[in-house]
Amino acid sequence: AQSVAQPEDQVNVAEGNPLTVKCTYSVSGNPYLFWYVQYPNRGLQFLLKYITGDNLVKGSYGFEAEFNKSQTSFHLKKPSALVSDSALYFCAVRSGSARQLTFGSGTQLTVLP
Amino acid sequence: GAGVSQSPSNKVTEKGKDVELRCDPISGHTALYWYRQRLGQGLEFLIYFQGNSAPDKSGLPSDRFSAERTGESVSTLTIQRTQQEDSAVYLCAATDNRANYGYTFGSGTRLTVV
């Protein structure tokens, strides 16, 4: 079985400050990890992924995420938040043998001007 | 097409009626998924199609739900005798065989059962 936990339903951060959206996972074997963003009335958009290699992954719009195997975490980060980053963020995991992604419950990020 | 298209974008239906939701995936993307997103919740896996293989229906919540896909083309998700708890956004996603590249999602169909 595979599962994802996003412990924070809501994250608020001031514009220009660094942001972190937390994600932990559980999976058999090596994980494939993803972050998606959802703007209002839109489908999910791919941000970044970790498959193998460097633990620090860089993605779209200045976002990055760090894979930590010992802590089974894949937190999303950005050094300087923008108001336009306000959206719903989903972490997802897949094991090598699974055919579908399992998504977390989502974290609503609000960047305050 | 360039993206995953879903129709209709919004559907309001009366309890007990049947509805059909459509997904038109990216050409060449052999894998297609349906997910359900209830208000304020994460994505719930419903069904997965891969080419001409038998679909993985393990996520369908009841026998009122069914889905079809012919080859690598359009898919339809049918909900029979709709109930109010079926109200949600239904998302379709497609990917090529390199599934580690993640999914491309459609904009979803917002279903409201009144």
Short mmCIF file of C-alpha atoms in Angstrom, two decimals:
data_model
loop_
_atom_site.label_atom_id
_atom_site.label_comp_id
_atom_site.label_asym_id
_atom_site.label_seq_id
_atom_site.Cartn_x
_atom_site.Cartn_y
_atom_site.Cartn_z
CA ALA A 1 0.00 0.00 0.00
CA GLN A 2 1.10 3.56 -0.58
CA SER A 3 0.00 6.67 1.25
CA VAL A 4 0.76 10.36 1.55
CA ALA A 5 0.24 12.75 4.43
CA GLN A 6 0.08 16.50 4.19
CA PRO A 7 -0.19 17.51 7.84
CA GLU A 8 -1.18 21.12 7.21
CA ASP A 9 -4.53 22.00 5.67
CA GLN A 10 -3.55 25.66 5.45
CA VAL A 11 -0.24 27.51 5.25
CA ASN A 12 -0.04 31.30 5.38
CA VAL A 13 3.13 33.19 4.53
CA ALA A 14 3.99 36.81 3.84
CA GLU A 15 5.08 37.77 0.34
CA GLY A 16 8.86 37.66 0.01
CA ASN A 17 9.29 35.17 2.84
CA PRO A 18 10.35 31.56 2.30
CA LEU A 19 7.61 28.95 2.21
CA THR A 20 7.48 25.26 3.04
CA VAL A 21 4.63 22.85 2.38
CA LYS A 22 5.13 19.54 4.14
CA CYS A 23 4.66 16.03 2.79
CA THR A 24 5.48 12.61 4.18
CA TYR A 25 4.90 9.32 2.44
CA SER A 26 4.74 5.59 2.92
CA VAL A 27 5.50 3.16 0.10
CA SER A 28 7.06 -0.21 -0.49
CA GLY A 29 10.37 0.06 -2.27
CA ASN A 30 11.68 3.18 -3.91
CA PRO A 31 9.21 6.04 -4.20
CA TYR A 32 8.34 8.20 -7.16
CA LEU A 33 7.28 11.54 -5.67
CA PHE A 34 5.42 14.44 -7.24
CA TRP A 35 4.05 17.87 -6.43
CA TYR A 36 1.06 19.36 -8.21
CA VAL A 37 -0.62 22.74 -7.91
CA GLN A 38 -4.29 23.51 -8.42
CA TYR A 39 -5.61 27.00 -9.09
CA PRO A 40 -9.34 27.73 -8.63
CA ASN A 41 -11.56 26.00 -11.18
CA ARG A 42 -8.55 24.45 -12.88
CA GLY A 43 -7.11 20.99 -13.14
CA LEU A 44 -3.90 20.01 -11.43
CA GLN A 45 -0.63 21.23 -12.89
CA PHE A 46 2.64 19.36 -12.54
CA LEU A 47 5.32 21.21 -10.53
CA LEU A 48 8.17 18.78 -10.01
CA LYS A 49 9.09 15.18 -9.42
CA TYR A 50 11.68 13.01 -7.74
CA ILE A 51 12.51 9.70 -9.39
CA THR A 52 16.17 9.13 -8.61
CA GLY A 53 19.41 11.07 -8.31
CA ASP A 54 19.92 14.34 -6.43
CA ASN A 55 17.77 14.71 -3.36
CA LEU A 56 17.07 18.38 -4.16
CA VAL A 57 14.72 18.69 -7.11
CA LYS A 58 14.00 21.96 -8.87
CA GLY A 59 10.74 22.55 -10.67
CA SER A 60 8.48 25.14 -12.21
CA TYR A 61 7.95 28.70 -10.94
CA GLY A 62 11.01 28.63 -8.65
CA PHE A 63 9.76 25.77 -6.51
CA GLU A 64 12.01 23.02 -5.24
CA ALA A 65 11.60 19.95 -3.05
CA GLU A 66 13.97 17.88 -0.99
CA PHE A 67 13.71 14.12 -0.82
CA ASN A 68 14.66 12.80 2.60
CA LYS A 69 14.67 9.02 2.65
CA SER A 70 15.32 8.61 6.36
CA GLN A 71 12.41 10.88 7.26
CA THR A 72 10.26 9.69 4.32
CA SER A 73 9.56 13.29 3.48
CA PHE A 74 9.34 15.39 0.33
CA HIS A 75 8.70 18.95 1.46
CA LEU A 76 8.00 21.65 -1.12
CA LYS A 77 9.94 24.89 -0.74
CA LYS A 78 10.40 28.29 -2.33
CA PRO A 79 12.91 30.89 -1.16
CA SER A 80 10.67 33.91 -1.75
CA ALA A 81 6.88 33.57 -1.96
CA LEU A 82 4.69 35.51 -4.39
CA VAL A 83 1.02 36.38 -3.98
CA SER A 84 0.43 34.48 -7.23
CA ASP A 85 1.70 31.29 -5.56
CA SER A 86 -1.55 31.17 -3.57
CA ALA A 87 -3.19 27.88 -4.56
CA LEU A 88 -3.91 24.33 -3.44
CA TYR A 89 -0.86 22.06 -3.44
CA PHE A 90 -0.91 18.29 -3.63
CA CYS A 91 1.85 15.81 -2.93
CA ALA A 92 1.64 12.40 -4.62
CA VAL A 93 3.55 9.12 -4.47
CA ARG A 94 3.81 5.98 -6.52
CA SER A 95 5.82 2.87 -5.90
CA GLY A 96 7.71 1.27 -8.74
CA SER A 97 5.15 -1.47 -9.09
CA ALA A 98 1.99 0.62 -8.69
CA ARG A 99 0.14 1.97 -11.69
CA GLN A 100 -1.60 4.93 -10.08
CA LEU A 101 -0.53 7.89 -8.01
CA THR A 102 -1.82 8.29 -4.47
CA PHE A 103 -2.44 11.91 -3.54
CA GLY A 104 -2.37 13.71 -0.25
CA SER A 105 -5.35 15.70 0.97
CA GLY A 106 -3.85 18.98 -0.20
CA THR A 107 -2.51 22.11 1.47
CA GLN A 108 -4.01 25.52 0.79
CA LEU A 109 -1.19 28.04 0.51
CA THR A 110 -2.04 31.69 1.00
CA VAL A 111 0.62 34.31 0.38
CA LEU A 112 -0.28 37.59 2.01
CA PRO A 113 0.77 40.88 0.36
CA GLY B 1 -4.74 17.34 -28.90
CA ALA B 2 -2.33 19.42 -26.90
CA GLY B 3 -4.01 18.73 -23.57
CA VAL B 4 -6.57 16.60 -21.81
CA SER B 5 -10.09 17.83 -22.53
CA GLN B 6 -13.07 17.10 -20.33
CA SER B 7 -16.72 17.77 -20.96
CA PRO B 8 -18.97 19.10 -19.74
CA SER B 9 -17.13 21.48 -17.43
CA ASN B 10 -20.18 21.71 -15.19
CA LYS B 11 -23.15 19.39 -14.80
CA VAL B 12 -26.15 19.79 -12.54
CA THR B 13 -28.43 16.79 -12.37
CA GLU B 14 -31.36 15.58 -10.34
CA LYS B 15 -30.92 12.78 -7.87
CA GLY B 16 -31.61 9.44 -9.51
CA LYS B 17 -30.64 10.50 -13.02
CA ASP B 18 -27.74 9.01 -14.96
CA VAL B 19 -24.81 11.16 -16.08
CA GLU B 20 -21.99 10.62 -18.53
CA LEU B 21 -18.69 12.44 -18.29
CA ARG B 22 -16.20 12.55 -21.13
CA CYS B 23 -12.44 12.69 -21.27
CA ASP B 24 -10.44 13.22 -24.45
CA PRO B 25 -6.76 12.50 -23.69
CA ILE B 26 -3.56 13.60 -25.34
CA SER B 27 -2.83 11.70 -28.52
CA GLY B 28 -0.31 8.96 -27.82
CA HIS B 29 -0.85 8.93 -24.07
CA THR B 30 -1.79 5.34 -23.55
CA ALA B 31 -2.62 5.49 -19.85
CA LEU B 32 -5.76 7.26 -18.62
CA TYR B 33 -7.01 7.74 -15.07
CA TRP B 34 -10.20 9.00 -13.48
CA TYR B 35 -10.07 10.64 -10.05
CA ARG B 36 -12.76 12.18 -7.87
CA GLN B 37 -12.18 15.29 -5.78
CA ARG B 38 -14.80 16.06 -3.19
CA LEU B 39 -14.98 19.57 -1.79
CA GLY B 40 -12.06 20.22 0.53
CA GLN B 41 -10.59 16.79 0.04
CA GLY B 42 -7.79 15.14 -1.87
CA LEU B 43 -8.01 13.09 -5.03
CA GLU B 44 -9.64 9.68 -4.85
CA PHE B 45 -8.56 7.16 -7.49
CA LEU B 46 -11.45 5.64 -9.44
CA ILE B 47 -10.24 3.70 -12.47
CA TYR B 48 -7.18 3.25 -14.71
CA PHE B 49 -6.90 2.28 -18.37
CA GLN B 50 -3.67 1.20 -20.06
CA GLY B 51 -3.87 0.57 -23.77
CA ASN B 52 -5.92 -2.52 -24.53
CA SER B 53 -5.31 -4.15 -21.15
CA ALA B 54 -8.15 -4.84 -18.74
CA PRO B 55 -8.85 -1.69 -16.70
CA ASP B 56 -8.07 -1.43 -13.01
CA LYS B 57 -11.50 -0.73 -11.50
CA SER B 58 -10.42 -1.10 -7.90
CA GLY B 59 -11.27 2.49 -6.98
CA LEU B 60 -14.85 2.59 -8.21
CA PRO B 61 -16.99 3.26 -5.12
CA SER B 62 -20.07 1.29 -6.17
CA ASP B 63 -21.62 -0.59 -9.07
CA ARG B 64 -23.38 2.62 -10.07
CA PHE B 65 -20.04 3.78 -11.45
CA SER B 66 -18.61 2.47 -14.70
CA ALA B 67 -16.16 3.66 -17.30
CA GLU B 68 -15.22 2.75 -20.82
CA ARG B 69 -12.37 3.49 -23.13
CA THR B 70 -11.88 2.27 -26.67
CA GLY B 71 -8.22 1.72 -27.39
CA GLU B 72 -6.24 4.84 -26.64
CA SER B 73 -9.00 7.33 -27.35
CA VAL B 74 -11.87 8.95 -25.53
CA SER B 75 -13.07 7.65 -22.19
CA THR B 76 -16.50 8.05 -20.63
CA LEU B 77 -17.33 7.77 -16.94
CA THR B 78 -20.97 6.92 -16.28
CA ILE B 79 -22.73 7.33 -12.96
CA GLN B 80 -26.13 5.71 -12.75
CA ARG B 81 -28.90 6.71 -10.35
CA THR B 82 -26.87 9.64 -9.04
CA GLN B 83 -26.87 10.43 -5.34
CA GLN B 84 -26.03 13.67 -3.59
CA GLU B 85 -22.78 12.19 -2.28
CA ASP B 86 -21.67 11.83 -5.91
CA SER B 87 -21.32 15.62 -6.08
CA ALA B 88 -17.64 16.31 -6.73
CA VAL B 89 -15.16 17.34 -9.37
CA TYR B 90 -14.25 14.43 -11.61
CA LEU B 91 -10.73 14.70 -12.98
CA CYS B 92 -9.23 12.82 -15.88
CA ALA B 93 -5.49 12.42 -16.29
CA ALA B 94 -3.32 10.94 -19.00
CA THR B 95 0.27 9.86 -19.19
CA ASP B 96 2.50 8.08 -21.61
CA ASN B 97 4.22 4.82 -20.81
CA ARG B 98 6.91 6.72 -18.98
CA ALA B 99 4.64 7.05 -15.98
CA ASN B 100 7.43 8.48 -13.87
CA TYR B 101 6.90 11.71 -15.76
CA GLY B 102 3.61 12.21 -13.96
CA TYR B 103 0.17 12.98 -15.24
CA THR B 104 -1.40 15.66 -17.37
CA PHE B 105 -4.78 16.56 -15.91
CA GLY B 106 -7.90 17.90 -17.54
CA SER B 107 -9.76 20.81 -15.97
CA GLY B 108 -12.38 18.47 -14.58
CA THR B 109 -16.15 18.17 -14.60
CA ARG B 110 -17.93 19.68 -11.61
CA LEU B 111 -20.93 17.47 -10.90
CA THR B 112 -23.69 18.72 -8.65
CA VAL B 113 -26.53 16.37 -7.73
CA VAL B 114 -29.61 18.18 -6.44
#
